mmCIF file of C-alpha atoms and ligand atoms in Angstrom:
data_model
loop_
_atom_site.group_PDB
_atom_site.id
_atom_site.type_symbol
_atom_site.label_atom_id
_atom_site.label_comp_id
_atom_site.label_asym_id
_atom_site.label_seq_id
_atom_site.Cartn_x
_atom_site.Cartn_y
_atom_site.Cartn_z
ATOM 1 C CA UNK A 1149 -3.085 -11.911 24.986
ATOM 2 C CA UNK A 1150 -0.757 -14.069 22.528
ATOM 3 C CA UNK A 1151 0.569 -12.176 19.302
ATOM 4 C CA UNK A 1152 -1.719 -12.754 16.171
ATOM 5 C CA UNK A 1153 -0.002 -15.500 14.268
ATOM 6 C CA UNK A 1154 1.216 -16.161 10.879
ATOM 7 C CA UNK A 1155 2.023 -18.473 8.976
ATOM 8 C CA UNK A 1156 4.420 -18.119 5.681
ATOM 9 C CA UNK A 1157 4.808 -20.621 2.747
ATOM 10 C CA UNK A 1158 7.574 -19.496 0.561
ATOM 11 C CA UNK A 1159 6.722 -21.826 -1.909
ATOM 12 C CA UNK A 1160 8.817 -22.291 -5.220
ATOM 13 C CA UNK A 1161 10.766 -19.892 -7.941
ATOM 14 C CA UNK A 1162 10.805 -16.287 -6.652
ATOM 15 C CA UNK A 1163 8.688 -17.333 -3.848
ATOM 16 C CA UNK A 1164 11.244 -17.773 -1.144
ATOM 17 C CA UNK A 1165 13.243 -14.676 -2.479
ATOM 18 C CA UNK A 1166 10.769 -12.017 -2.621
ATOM 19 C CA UNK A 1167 9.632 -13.659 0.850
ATOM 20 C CA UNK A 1168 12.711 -12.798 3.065
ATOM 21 C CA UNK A 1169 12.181 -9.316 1.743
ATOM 22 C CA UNK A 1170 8.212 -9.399 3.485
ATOM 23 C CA UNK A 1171 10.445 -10.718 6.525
ATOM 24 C CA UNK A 1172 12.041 -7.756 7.157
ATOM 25 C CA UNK A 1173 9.229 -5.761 7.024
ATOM 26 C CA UNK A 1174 7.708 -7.788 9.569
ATOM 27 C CA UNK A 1175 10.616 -7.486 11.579
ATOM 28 C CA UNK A 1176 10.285 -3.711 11.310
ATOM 29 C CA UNK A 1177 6.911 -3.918 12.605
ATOM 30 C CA UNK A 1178 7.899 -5.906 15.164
ATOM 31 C CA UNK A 1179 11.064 -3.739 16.509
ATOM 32 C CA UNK A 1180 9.696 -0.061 15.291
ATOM 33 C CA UNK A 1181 5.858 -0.595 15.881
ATOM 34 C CA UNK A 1182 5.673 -2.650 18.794
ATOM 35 C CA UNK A 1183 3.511 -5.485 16.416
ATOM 36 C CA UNK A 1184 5.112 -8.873 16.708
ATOM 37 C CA UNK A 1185 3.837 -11.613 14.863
ATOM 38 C CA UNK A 1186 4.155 -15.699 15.802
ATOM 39 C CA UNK A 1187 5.677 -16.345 12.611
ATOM 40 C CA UNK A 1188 5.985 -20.066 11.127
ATOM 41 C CA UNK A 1189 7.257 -21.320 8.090
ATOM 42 C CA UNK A 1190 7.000 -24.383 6.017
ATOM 43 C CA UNK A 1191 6.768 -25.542 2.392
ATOM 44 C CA UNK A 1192 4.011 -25.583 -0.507
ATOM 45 C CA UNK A 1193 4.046 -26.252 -4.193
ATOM 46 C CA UNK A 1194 6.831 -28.067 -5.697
ATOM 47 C CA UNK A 1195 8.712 -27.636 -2.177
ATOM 48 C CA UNK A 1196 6.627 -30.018 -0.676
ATOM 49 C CA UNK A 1197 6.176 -32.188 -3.062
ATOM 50 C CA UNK A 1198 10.424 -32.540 -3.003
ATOM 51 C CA UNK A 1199 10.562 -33.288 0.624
ATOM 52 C CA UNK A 1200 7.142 -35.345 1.248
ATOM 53 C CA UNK A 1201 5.586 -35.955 -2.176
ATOM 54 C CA UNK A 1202 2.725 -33.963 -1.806
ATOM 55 C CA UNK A 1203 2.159 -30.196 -2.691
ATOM 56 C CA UNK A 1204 0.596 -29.852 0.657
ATOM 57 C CA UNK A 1205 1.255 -31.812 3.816
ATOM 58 C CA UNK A 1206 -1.570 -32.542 5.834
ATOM 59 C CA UNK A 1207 0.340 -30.861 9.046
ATOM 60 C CA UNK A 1208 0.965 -27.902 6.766
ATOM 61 C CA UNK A 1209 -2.925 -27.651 6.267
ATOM 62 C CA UNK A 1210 -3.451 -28.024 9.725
ATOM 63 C CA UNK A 1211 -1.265 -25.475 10.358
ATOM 64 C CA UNK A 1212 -3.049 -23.170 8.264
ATOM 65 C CA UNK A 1213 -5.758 -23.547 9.600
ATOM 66 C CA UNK A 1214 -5.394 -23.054 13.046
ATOM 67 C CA UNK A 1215 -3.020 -19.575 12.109
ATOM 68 C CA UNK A 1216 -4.620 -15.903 12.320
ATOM 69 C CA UNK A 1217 -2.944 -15.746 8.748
ATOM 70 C CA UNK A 1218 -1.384 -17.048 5.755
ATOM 71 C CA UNK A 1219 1.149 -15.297 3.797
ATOM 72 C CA UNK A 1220 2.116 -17.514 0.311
ATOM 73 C CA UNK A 1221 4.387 -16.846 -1.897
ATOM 74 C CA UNK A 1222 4.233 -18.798 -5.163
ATOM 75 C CA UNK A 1223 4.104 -22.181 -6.701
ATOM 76 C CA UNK A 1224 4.744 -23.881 -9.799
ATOM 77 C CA UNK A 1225 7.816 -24.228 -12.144
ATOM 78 C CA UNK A 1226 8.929 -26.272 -15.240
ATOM 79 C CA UNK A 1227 10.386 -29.312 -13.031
ATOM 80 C CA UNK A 1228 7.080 -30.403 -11.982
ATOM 81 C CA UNK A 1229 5.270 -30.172 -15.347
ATOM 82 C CA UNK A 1230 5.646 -33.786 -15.710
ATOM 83 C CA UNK A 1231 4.202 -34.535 -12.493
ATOM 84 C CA UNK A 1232 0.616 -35.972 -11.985
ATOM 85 C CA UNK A 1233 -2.224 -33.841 -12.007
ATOM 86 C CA UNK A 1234 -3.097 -34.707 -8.636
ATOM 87 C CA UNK A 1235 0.455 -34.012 -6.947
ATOM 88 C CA UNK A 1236 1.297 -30.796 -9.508
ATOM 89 C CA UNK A 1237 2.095 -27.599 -7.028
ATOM 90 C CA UNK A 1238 -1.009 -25.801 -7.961
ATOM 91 C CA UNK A 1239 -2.852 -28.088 -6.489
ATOM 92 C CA UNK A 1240 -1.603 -27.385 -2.994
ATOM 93 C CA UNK A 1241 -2.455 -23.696 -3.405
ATOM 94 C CA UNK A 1242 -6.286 -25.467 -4.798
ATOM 95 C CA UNK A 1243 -6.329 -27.376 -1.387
ATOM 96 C CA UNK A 1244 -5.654 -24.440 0.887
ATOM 97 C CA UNK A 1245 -8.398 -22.464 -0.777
ATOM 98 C CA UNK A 1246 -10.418 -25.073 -0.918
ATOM 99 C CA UNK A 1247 -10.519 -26.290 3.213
ATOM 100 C CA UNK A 1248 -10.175 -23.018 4.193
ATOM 101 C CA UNK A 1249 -13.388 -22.454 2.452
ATOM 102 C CA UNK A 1250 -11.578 -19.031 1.195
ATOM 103 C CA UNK A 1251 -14.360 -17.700 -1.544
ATOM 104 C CA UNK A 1252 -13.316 -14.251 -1.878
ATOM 105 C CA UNK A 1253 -10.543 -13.512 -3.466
ATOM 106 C CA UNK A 1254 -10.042 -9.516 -3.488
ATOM 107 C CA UNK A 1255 -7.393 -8.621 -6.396
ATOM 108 C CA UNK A 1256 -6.927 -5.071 -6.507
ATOM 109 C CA UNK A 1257 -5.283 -3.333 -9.812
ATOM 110 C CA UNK A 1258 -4.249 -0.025 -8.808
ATOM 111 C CA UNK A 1259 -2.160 1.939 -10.832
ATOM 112 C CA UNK A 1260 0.659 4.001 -8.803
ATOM 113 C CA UNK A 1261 1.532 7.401 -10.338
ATOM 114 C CA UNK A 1262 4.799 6.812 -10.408
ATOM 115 C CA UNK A 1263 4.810 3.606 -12.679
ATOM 116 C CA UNK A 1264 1.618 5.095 -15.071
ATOM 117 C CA UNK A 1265 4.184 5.060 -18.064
ATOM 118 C CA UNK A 1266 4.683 1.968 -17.631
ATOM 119 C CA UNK A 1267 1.102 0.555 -19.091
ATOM 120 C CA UNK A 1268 0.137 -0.647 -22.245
ATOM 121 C CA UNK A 1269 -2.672 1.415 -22.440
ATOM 122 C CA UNK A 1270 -2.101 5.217 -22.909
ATOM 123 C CA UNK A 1271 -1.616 7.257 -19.719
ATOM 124 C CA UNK A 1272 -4.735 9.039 -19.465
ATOM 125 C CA UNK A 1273 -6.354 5.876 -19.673
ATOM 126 C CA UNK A 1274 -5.134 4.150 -16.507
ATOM 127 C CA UNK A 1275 -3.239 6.976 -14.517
ATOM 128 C CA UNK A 1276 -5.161 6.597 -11.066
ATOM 129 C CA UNK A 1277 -6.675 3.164 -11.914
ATOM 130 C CA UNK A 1278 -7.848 1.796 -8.505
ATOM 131 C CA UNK A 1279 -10.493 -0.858 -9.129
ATOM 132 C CA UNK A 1280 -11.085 -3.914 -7.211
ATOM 133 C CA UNK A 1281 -11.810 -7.482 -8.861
ATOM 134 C CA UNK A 1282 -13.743 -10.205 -5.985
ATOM 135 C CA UNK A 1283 -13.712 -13.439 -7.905
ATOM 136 C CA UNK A 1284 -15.314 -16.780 -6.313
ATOM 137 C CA UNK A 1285 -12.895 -18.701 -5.256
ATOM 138 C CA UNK A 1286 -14.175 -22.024 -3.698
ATOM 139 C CA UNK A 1287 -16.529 -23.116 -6.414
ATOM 140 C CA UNK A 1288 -17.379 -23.215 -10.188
ATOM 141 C CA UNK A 1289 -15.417 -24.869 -12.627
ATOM 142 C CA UNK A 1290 -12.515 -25.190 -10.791
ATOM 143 C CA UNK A 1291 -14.279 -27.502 -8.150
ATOM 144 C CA UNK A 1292 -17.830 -29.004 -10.473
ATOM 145 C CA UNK A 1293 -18.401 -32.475 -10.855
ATOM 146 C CA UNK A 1294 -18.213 -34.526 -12.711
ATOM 147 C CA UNK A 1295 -15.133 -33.936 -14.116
ATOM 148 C CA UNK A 1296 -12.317 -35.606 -15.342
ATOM 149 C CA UNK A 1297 -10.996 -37.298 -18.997
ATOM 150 C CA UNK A 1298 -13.313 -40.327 -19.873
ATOM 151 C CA UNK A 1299 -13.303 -42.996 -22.746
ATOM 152 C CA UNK A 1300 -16.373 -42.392 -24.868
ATOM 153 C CA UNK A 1301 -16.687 -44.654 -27.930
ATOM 154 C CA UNK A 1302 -13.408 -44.565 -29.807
ATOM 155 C CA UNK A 1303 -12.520 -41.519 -27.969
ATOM 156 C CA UNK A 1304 -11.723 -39.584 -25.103
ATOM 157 C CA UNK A 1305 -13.724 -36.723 -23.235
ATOM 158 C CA UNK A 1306 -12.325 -33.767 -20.928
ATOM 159 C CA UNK A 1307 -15.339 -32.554 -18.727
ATOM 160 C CA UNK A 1308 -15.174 -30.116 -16.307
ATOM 161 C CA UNK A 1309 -18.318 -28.897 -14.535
ATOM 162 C CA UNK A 1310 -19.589 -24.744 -13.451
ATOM 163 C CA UNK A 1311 -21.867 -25.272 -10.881
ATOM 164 C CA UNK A 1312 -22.778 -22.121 -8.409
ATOM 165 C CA UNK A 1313 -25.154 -22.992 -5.381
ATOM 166 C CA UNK A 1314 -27.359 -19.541 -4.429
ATOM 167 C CA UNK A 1315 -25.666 -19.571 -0.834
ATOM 168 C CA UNK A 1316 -22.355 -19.908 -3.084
ATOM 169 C CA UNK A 1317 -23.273 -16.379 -5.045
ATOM 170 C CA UNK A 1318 -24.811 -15.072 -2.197
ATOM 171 C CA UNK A 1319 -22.011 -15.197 0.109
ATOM 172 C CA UNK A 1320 -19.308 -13.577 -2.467
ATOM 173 C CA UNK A 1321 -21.738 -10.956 -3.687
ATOM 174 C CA UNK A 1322 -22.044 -10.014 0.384
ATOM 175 C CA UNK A 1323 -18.218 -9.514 0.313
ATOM 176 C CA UNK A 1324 -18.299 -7.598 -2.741
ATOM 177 C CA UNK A 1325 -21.008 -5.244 -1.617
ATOM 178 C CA UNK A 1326 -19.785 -4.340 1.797
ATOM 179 C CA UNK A 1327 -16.066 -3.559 0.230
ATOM 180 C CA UNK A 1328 -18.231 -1.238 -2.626
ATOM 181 C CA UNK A 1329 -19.700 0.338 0.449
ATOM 182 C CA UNK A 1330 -16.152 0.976 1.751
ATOM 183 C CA UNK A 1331 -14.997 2.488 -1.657
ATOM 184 C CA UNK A 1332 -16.938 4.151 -4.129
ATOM 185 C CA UNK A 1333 -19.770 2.622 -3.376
ATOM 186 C CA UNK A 1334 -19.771 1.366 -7.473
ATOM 187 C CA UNK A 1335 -20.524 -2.681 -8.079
ATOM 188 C CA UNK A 1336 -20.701 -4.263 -11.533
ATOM 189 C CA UNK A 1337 -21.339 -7.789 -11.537
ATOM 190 C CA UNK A 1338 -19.776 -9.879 -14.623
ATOM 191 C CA UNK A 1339 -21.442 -13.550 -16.021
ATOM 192 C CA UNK A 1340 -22.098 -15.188 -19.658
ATOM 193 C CA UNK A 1341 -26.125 -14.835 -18.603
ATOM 194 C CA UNK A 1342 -26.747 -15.057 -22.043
ATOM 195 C CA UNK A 1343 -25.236 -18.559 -22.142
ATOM 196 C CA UNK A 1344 -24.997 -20.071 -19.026
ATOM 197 C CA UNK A 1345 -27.543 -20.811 -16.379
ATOM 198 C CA UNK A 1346 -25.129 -20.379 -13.882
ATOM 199 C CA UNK A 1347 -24.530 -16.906 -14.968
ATOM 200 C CA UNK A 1348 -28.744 -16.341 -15.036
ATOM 201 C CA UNK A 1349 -28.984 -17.527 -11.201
ATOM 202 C CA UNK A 1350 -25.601 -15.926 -10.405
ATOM 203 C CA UNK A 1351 -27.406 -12.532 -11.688
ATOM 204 C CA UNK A 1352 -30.690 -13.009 -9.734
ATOM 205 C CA UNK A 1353 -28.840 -13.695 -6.644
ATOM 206 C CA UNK A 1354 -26.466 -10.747 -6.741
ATOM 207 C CA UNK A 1355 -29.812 -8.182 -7.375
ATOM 208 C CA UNK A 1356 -31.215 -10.133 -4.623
ATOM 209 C CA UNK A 1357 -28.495 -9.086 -2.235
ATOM 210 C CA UNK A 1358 -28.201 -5.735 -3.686
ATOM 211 C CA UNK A 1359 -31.493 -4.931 -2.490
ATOM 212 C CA UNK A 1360 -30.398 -5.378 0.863
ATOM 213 C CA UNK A 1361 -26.991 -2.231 -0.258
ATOM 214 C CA UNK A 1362 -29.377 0.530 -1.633
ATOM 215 C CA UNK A 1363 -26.765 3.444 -2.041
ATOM 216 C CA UNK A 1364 -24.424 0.733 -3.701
ATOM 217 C CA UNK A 1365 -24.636 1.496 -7.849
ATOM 218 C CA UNK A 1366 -25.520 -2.302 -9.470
ATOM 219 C CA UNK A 1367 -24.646 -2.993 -12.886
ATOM 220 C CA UNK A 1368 -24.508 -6.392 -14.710
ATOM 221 C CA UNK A 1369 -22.354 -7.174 -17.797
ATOM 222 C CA UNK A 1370 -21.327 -10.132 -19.682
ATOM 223 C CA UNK A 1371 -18.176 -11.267 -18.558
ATOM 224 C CA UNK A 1372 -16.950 -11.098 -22.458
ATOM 225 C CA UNK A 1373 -18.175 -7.256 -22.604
ATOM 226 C CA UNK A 1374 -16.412 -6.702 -19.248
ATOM 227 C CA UNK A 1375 -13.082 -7.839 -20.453
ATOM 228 C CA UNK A 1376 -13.656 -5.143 -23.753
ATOM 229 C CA UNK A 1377 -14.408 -2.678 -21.064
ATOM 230 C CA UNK A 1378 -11.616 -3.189 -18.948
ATOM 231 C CA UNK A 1379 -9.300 -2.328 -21.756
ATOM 232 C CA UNK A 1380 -11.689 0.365 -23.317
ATOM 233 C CA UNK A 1381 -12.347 2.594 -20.198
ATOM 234 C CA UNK A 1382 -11.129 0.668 -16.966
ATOM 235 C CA UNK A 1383 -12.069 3.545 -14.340
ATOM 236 C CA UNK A 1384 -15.356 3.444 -15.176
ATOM 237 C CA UNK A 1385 -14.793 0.409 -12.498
ATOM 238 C CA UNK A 1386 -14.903 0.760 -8.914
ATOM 239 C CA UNK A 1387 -15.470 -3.058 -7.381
ATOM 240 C CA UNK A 1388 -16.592 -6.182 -9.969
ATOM 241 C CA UNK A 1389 -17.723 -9.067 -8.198
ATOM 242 C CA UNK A 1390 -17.071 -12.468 -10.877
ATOM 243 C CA UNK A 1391 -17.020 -16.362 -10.690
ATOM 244 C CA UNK A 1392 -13.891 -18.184 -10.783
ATOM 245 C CA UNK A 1393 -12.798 -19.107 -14.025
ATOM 246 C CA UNK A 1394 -13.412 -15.229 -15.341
ATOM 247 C CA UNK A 1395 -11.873 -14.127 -12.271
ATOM 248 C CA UNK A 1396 -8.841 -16.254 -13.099
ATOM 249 C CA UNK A 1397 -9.401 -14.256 -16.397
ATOM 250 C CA UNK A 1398 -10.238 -10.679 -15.589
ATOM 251 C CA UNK A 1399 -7.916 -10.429 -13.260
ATOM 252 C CA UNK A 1400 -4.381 -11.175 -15.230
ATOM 253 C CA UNK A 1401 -6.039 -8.627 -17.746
ATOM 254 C CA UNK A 1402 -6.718 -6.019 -14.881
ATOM 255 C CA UNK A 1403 -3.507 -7.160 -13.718
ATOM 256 C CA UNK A 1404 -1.421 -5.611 -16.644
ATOM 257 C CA UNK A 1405 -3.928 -2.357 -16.893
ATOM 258 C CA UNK A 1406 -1.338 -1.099 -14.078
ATOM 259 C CA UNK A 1407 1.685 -2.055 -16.355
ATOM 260 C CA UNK A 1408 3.384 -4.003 -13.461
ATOM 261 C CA UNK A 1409 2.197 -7.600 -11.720
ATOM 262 C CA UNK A 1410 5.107 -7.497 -10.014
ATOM 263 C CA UNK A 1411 3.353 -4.997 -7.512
ATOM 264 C CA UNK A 1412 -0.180 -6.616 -7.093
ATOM 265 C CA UNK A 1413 -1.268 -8.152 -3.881
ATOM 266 C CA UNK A 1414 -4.296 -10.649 -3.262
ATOM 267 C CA UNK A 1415 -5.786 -11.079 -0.681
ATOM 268 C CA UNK A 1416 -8.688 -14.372 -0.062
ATOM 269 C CA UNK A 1417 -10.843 -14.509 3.328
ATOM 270 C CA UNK A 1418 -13.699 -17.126 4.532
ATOM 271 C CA UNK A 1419 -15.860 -16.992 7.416
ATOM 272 C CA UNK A 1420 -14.750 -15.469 10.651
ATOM 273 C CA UNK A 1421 -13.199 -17.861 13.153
ATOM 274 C CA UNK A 1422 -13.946 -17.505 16.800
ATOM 275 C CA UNK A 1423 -11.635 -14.675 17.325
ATOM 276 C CA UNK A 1424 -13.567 -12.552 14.834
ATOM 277 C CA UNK A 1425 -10.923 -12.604 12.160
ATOM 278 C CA UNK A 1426 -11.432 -13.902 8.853
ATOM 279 C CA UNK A 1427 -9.906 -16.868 7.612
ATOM 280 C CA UNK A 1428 -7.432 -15.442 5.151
ATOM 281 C CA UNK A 1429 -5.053 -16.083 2.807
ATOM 282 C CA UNK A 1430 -3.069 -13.324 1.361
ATOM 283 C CA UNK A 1431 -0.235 -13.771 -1.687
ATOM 284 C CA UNK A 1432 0.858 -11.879 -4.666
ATOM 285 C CA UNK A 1433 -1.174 -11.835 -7.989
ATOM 286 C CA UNK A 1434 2.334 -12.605 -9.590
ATOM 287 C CA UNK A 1435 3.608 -16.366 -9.965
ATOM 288 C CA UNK A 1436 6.687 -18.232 -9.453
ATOM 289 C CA UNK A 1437 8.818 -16.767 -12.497
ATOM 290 C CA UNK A 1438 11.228 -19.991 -12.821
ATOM 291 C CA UNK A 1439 12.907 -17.829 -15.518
ATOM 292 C CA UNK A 1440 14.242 -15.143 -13.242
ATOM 293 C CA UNK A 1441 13.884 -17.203 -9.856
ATOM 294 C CA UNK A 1442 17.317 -17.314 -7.711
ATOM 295 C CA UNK A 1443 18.952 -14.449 -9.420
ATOM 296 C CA UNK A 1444 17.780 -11.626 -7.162
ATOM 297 C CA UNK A 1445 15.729 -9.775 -9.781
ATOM 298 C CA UNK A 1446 12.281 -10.275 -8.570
ATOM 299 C CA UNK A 1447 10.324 -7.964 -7.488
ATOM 300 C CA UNK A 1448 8.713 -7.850 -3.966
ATOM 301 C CA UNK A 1449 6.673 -5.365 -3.543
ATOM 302 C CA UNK A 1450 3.314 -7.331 -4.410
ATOM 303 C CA UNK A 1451 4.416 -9.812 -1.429
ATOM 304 C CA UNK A 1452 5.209 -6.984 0.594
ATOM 305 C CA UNK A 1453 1.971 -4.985 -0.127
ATOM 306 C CA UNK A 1454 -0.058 -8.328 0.315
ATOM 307 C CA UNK A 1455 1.387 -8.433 4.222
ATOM 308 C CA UNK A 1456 0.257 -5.035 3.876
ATOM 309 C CA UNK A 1457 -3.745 -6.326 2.764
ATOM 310 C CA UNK A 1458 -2.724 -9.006 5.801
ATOM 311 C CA UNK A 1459 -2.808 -5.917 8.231
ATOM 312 C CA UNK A 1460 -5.888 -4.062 7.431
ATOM 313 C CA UNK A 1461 -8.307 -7.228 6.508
ATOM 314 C CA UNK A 1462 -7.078 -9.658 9.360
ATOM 315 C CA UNK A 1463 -5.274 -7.569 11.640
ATOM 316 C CA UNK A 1464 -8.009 -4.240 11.557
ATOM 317 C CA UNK A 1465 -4.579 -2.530 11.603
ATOM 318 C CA UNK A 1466 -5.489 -0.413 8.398
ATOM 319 C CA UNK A 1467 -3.046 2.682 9.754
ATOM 320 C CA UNK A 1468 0.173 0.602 9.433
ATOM 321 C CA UNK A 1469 -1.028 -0.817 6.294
ATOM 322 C CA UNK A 1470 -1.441 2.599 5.211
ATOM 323 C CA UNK A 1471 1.498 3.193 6.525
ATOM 324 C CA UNK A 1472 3.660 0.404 4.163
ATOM 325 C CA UNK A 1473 1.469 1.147 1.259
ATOM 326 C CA UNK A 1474 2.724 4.985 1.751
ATOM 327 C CA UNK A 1475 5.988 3.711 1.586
ATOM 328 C CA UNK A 1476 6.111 1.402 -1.560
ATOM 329 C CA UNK A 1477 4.644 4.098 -3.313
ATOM 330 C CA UNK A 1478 7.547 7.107 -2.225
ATOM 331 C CA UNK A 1479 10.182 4.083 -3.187
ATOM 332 C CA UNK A 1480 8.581 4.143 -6.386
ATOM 333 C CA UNK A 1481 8.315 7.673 -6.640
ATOM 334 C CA UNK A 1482 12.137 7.857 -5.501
ATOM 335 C CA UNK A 1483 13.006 5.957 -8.879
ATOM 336 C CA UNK A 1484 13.868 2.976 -7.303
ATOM 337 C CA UNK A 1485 12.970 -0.073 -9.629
ATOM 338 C CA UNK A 1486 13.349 -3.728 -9.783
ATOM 339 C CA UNK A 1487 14.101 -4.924 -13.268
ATOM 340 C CA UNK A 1488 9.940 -5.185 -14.726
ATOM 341 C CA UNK A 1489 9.712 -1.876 -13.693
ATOM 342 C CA UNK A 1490 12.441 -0.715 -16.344
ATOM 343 C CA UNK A 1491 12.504 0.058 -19.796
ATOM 344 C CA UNK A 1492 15.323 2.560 -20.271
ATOM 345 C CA UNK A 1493 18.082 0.555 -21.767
ATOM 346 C CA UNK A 1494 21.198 1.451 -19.803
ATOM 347 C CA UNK A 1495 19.788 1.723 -16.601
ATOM 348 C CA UNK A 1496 20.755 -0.269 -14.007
ATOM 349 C CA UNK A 1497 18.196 -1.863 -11.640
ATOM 350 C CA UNK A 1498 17.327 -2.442 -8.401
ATOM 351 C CA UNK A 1499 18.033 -6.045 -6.828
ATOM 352 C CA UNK A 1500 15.440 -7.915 -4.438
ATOM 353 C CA UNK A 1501 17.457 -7.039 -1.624
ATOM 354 C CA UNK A 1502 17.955 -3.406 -2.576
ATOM 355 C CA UNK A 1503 14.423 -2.904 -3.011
ATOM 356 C CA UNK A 1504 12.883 -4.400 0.026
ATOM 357 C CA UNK A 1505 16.074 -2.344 2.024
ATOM 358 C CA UNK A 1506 14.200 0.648 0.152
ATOM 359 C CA UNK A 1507 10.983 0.173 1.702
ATOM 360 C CA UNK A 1508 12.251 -0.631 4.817
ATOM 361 C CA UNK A 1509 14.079 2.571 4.708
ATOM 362 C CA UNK A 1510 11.111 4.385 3.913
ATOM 363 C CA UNK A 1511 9.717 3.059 7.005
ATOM 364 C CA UNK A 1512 12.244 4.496 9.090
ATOM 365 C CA UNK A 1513 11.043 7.518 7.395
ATOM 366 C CA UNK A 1514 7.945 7.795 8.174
ATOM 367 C CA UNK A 1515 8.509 7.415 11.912
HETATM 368 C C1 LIG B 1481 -4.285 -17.591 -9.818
HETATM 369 C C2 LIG B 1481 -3.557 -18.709 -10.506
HETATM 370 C C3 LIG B 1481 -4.122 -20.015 -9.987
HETATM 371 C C4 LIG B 1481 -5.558 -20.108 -10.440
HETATM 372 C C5 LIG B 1481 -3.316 -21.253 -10.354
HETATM 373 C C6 LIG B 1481 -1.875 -21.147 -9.941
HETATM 374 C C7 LIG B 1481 -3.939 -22.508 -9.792
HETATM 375 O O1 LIG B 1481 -3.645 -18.574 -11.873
HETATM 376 O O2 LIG B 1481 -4.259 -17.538 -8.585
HETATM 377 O O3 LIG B 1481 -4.862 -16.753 -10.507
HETATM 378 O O4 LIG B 1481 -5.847 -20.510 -11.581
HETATM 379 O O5 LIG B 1481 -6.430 -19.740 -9.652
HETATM 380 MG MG1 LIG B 1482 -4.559 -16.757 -12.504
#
């Protein structure tokens, strides 16, 4: 049998950097654990678009999808603002969603014990925050039509369109059950039902489903109420199951619950293929950080911990990814920290380098 195969777009900023860092922890795999990986590489984002004009190539999609996996690191920066909407590196990352018909996107916020401090919020609030955000990812308002910027009289008109078929809610709200079932069995659903009709079918679909998951808890809340909750009393989450655009939403604010995006990983699957495995897509919450990008300071431990979501959700290899989770978390307890995990003046921190060398030495460990 051929080794499971991956495919890695650095992409731009802090992409490429907090990349080779994920590299040597597949390397470790590889040499320590007996788990080699086909590993390719090539470009997305504003990468591509410097070498071929486009934020995605078409061989690059190809690529991705015939690949067990795809590990991305980041897109975007202030060069390509002036670009065209339709070549702008976002819209690469759009397009591989998109034609890999990925539609759920899991985004964990998880709060490690070690960085608790490190919050906002008060302590007690978020210390041993684990909840788990699945937002739609293939459809809404990121995809409706009509949209676009029309003339209309003596002006002009910006429409964008939410639109959710039932097979579209259906199919998420599956995802987002069977992960509740895995975890604490705990599923709150989050639309504007009071507003949008959307949000009414979106609700009748996901009790639907949840007829078919008695022992999972269902609650409903408007999206706007969920966002107050998520700061109020976040572990009274488990999983929330959301559309796109208040996924894109909920999740940034769930994001900095845990104090740190530099250490959240994402993970987005579709259908299985033939071989069984999902088609997946798995990158960190975080973004390209053209401020700090080429001067070592990034963080990589959401990368990292996204190859780690790569193992158990395409690779069923949830021991290893146990495994490298175990080991960010004893580097973090070991007070090793990149510089957004500081805020002792005086202190000097961690590089890229030095952290991924941290986790890979933590590896070692646990042998
Ligand atoms: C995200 C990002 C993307 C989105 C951008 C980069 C297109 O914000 O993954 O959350 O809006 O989905
Ligand atoms: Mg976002």
């Amino acid at each position: 049998m051929s080794n499971p195969s991956l495919l890695i777009l650095p992409g731009d900023g802090i992409g490429p950097e907090v990349m080779a860092e994920v590299r040597k922890i597949i390397d470790w795999f590889g040499a320590k654990r007996g788990i080699a990986f086909d590993v390719s590489e090539d470009l997305v984002g504003g990468s591509a678009y410097d070498k071929h004009g486009t934020p995605l190539h078409d061989d690059t999609m190809a690529k991705a999808q015939e690949v067990d996996a795809v590990l991305l690191g980041a897109v975007g920066g202030p060069k390509y603002d002036v670009l065209d909407f339709s070549v702008k590196p976002e819209r690469g990352l759009l397009r591989l969603r998109k034609e890999m018909d990925l539609y759920a996107n899991l985004r964990p916020a998880q709060c490690f014990d070690a960085l608790a401090d490190f919050s906002s919020l008060k302590k007690d609030v978020v210390a041993g925050l684990d909840i788990m955000i699945v937002r739609e990812l293939t459809s809404g308002i990121y995809f409706g039509e009509p949209r676009g910027i029309i003339e209309e009289g003596n002006e002009r008109v910006g429409i964008n369109t939410q639109r959710y078929t039932e097979s579209e809610i259906d199919r998420v709200a599956r995802s987002a059950f069977e992960l509740a079932m895995k975890r604490g069995k705990k599923l709150c659903s989050m639309e504007k039902a009071n507003v949008m009709e959307s949000g009414i079918l979106w609700r009748e679909v996901v009790t639907e489903v949840g007829k078919e998951y008695p022992e999972v808890e269902l609650s409903h809340m408007y999206a706007d109420a969920g966002a107050m909750q998520l700061c109020r009393a976040p572990k009274q989450f488990d999983v929330i199951v959301t559309d796109n655009l208040f996924g894109d939403l909920l999740s940034d604010a769930a994001a900095m619950l845990t104090g740190s995006l530099g250490m959240l990983p994402s993970a987005s699957l579709g259908k299985p293929m033939a071989n069984g495995r999902p088609k997946a897509l798995y990158e960190p919450v975080h973004g390209s950080a053209p401020d700090i990008a080429g001067q070592g300071k990034a963080n990589p431990c959401a990368c990292i911990l996204s190859f780690a979501m790569a193992l158990r959700y395409s690779f069923d290899m949830g021991a290893e990814a146990d495994r490298l989770e175990a080991a960010v978390e004893k580097v973090l307890a070991d007070g090793v920290r990149t510089a957004d995990l500081l805020n002792e003046e005086g202190r000097t921190p961690a590089s890229t380098t030095e952290m991924g060398d941290a986790v890979v030495a933590a590896l070692d460990a646990s042998l």
